[in-house]
């Protein structure tokens, strides 16, 4: 959640992975899915990158 709040824009799982440092992409994807189920984030769109399509996530709750 800190990464999504600090960046202030919609991010894909791969972009979160880039900012997270020493965390695996699998862990990032699992955490985003859990946050999605708890309604802490929402899918705000999709992005095409080469041959893949990625969801873009944004927080639904404020940092406060």
Phi, psi and omega in degrees: 000323180302318181295315180296318179293315185291327181283331176068021178213169178289138182229147171274168177300322179294322177292320176298318177302319179299318181279338187286335180087245188267053178231138182287154178297326178298316179297318179300315181296319179295317180295317178298322178295319178294317178296325177295317179294328180274001181063030175272335174228162176223157176277120185257356179164184178232156181225134176265129178225110186056249182255006182244158177243132183236142174283146174252132184249147173219149181289146176255351177242154181275164180291331180291000000 
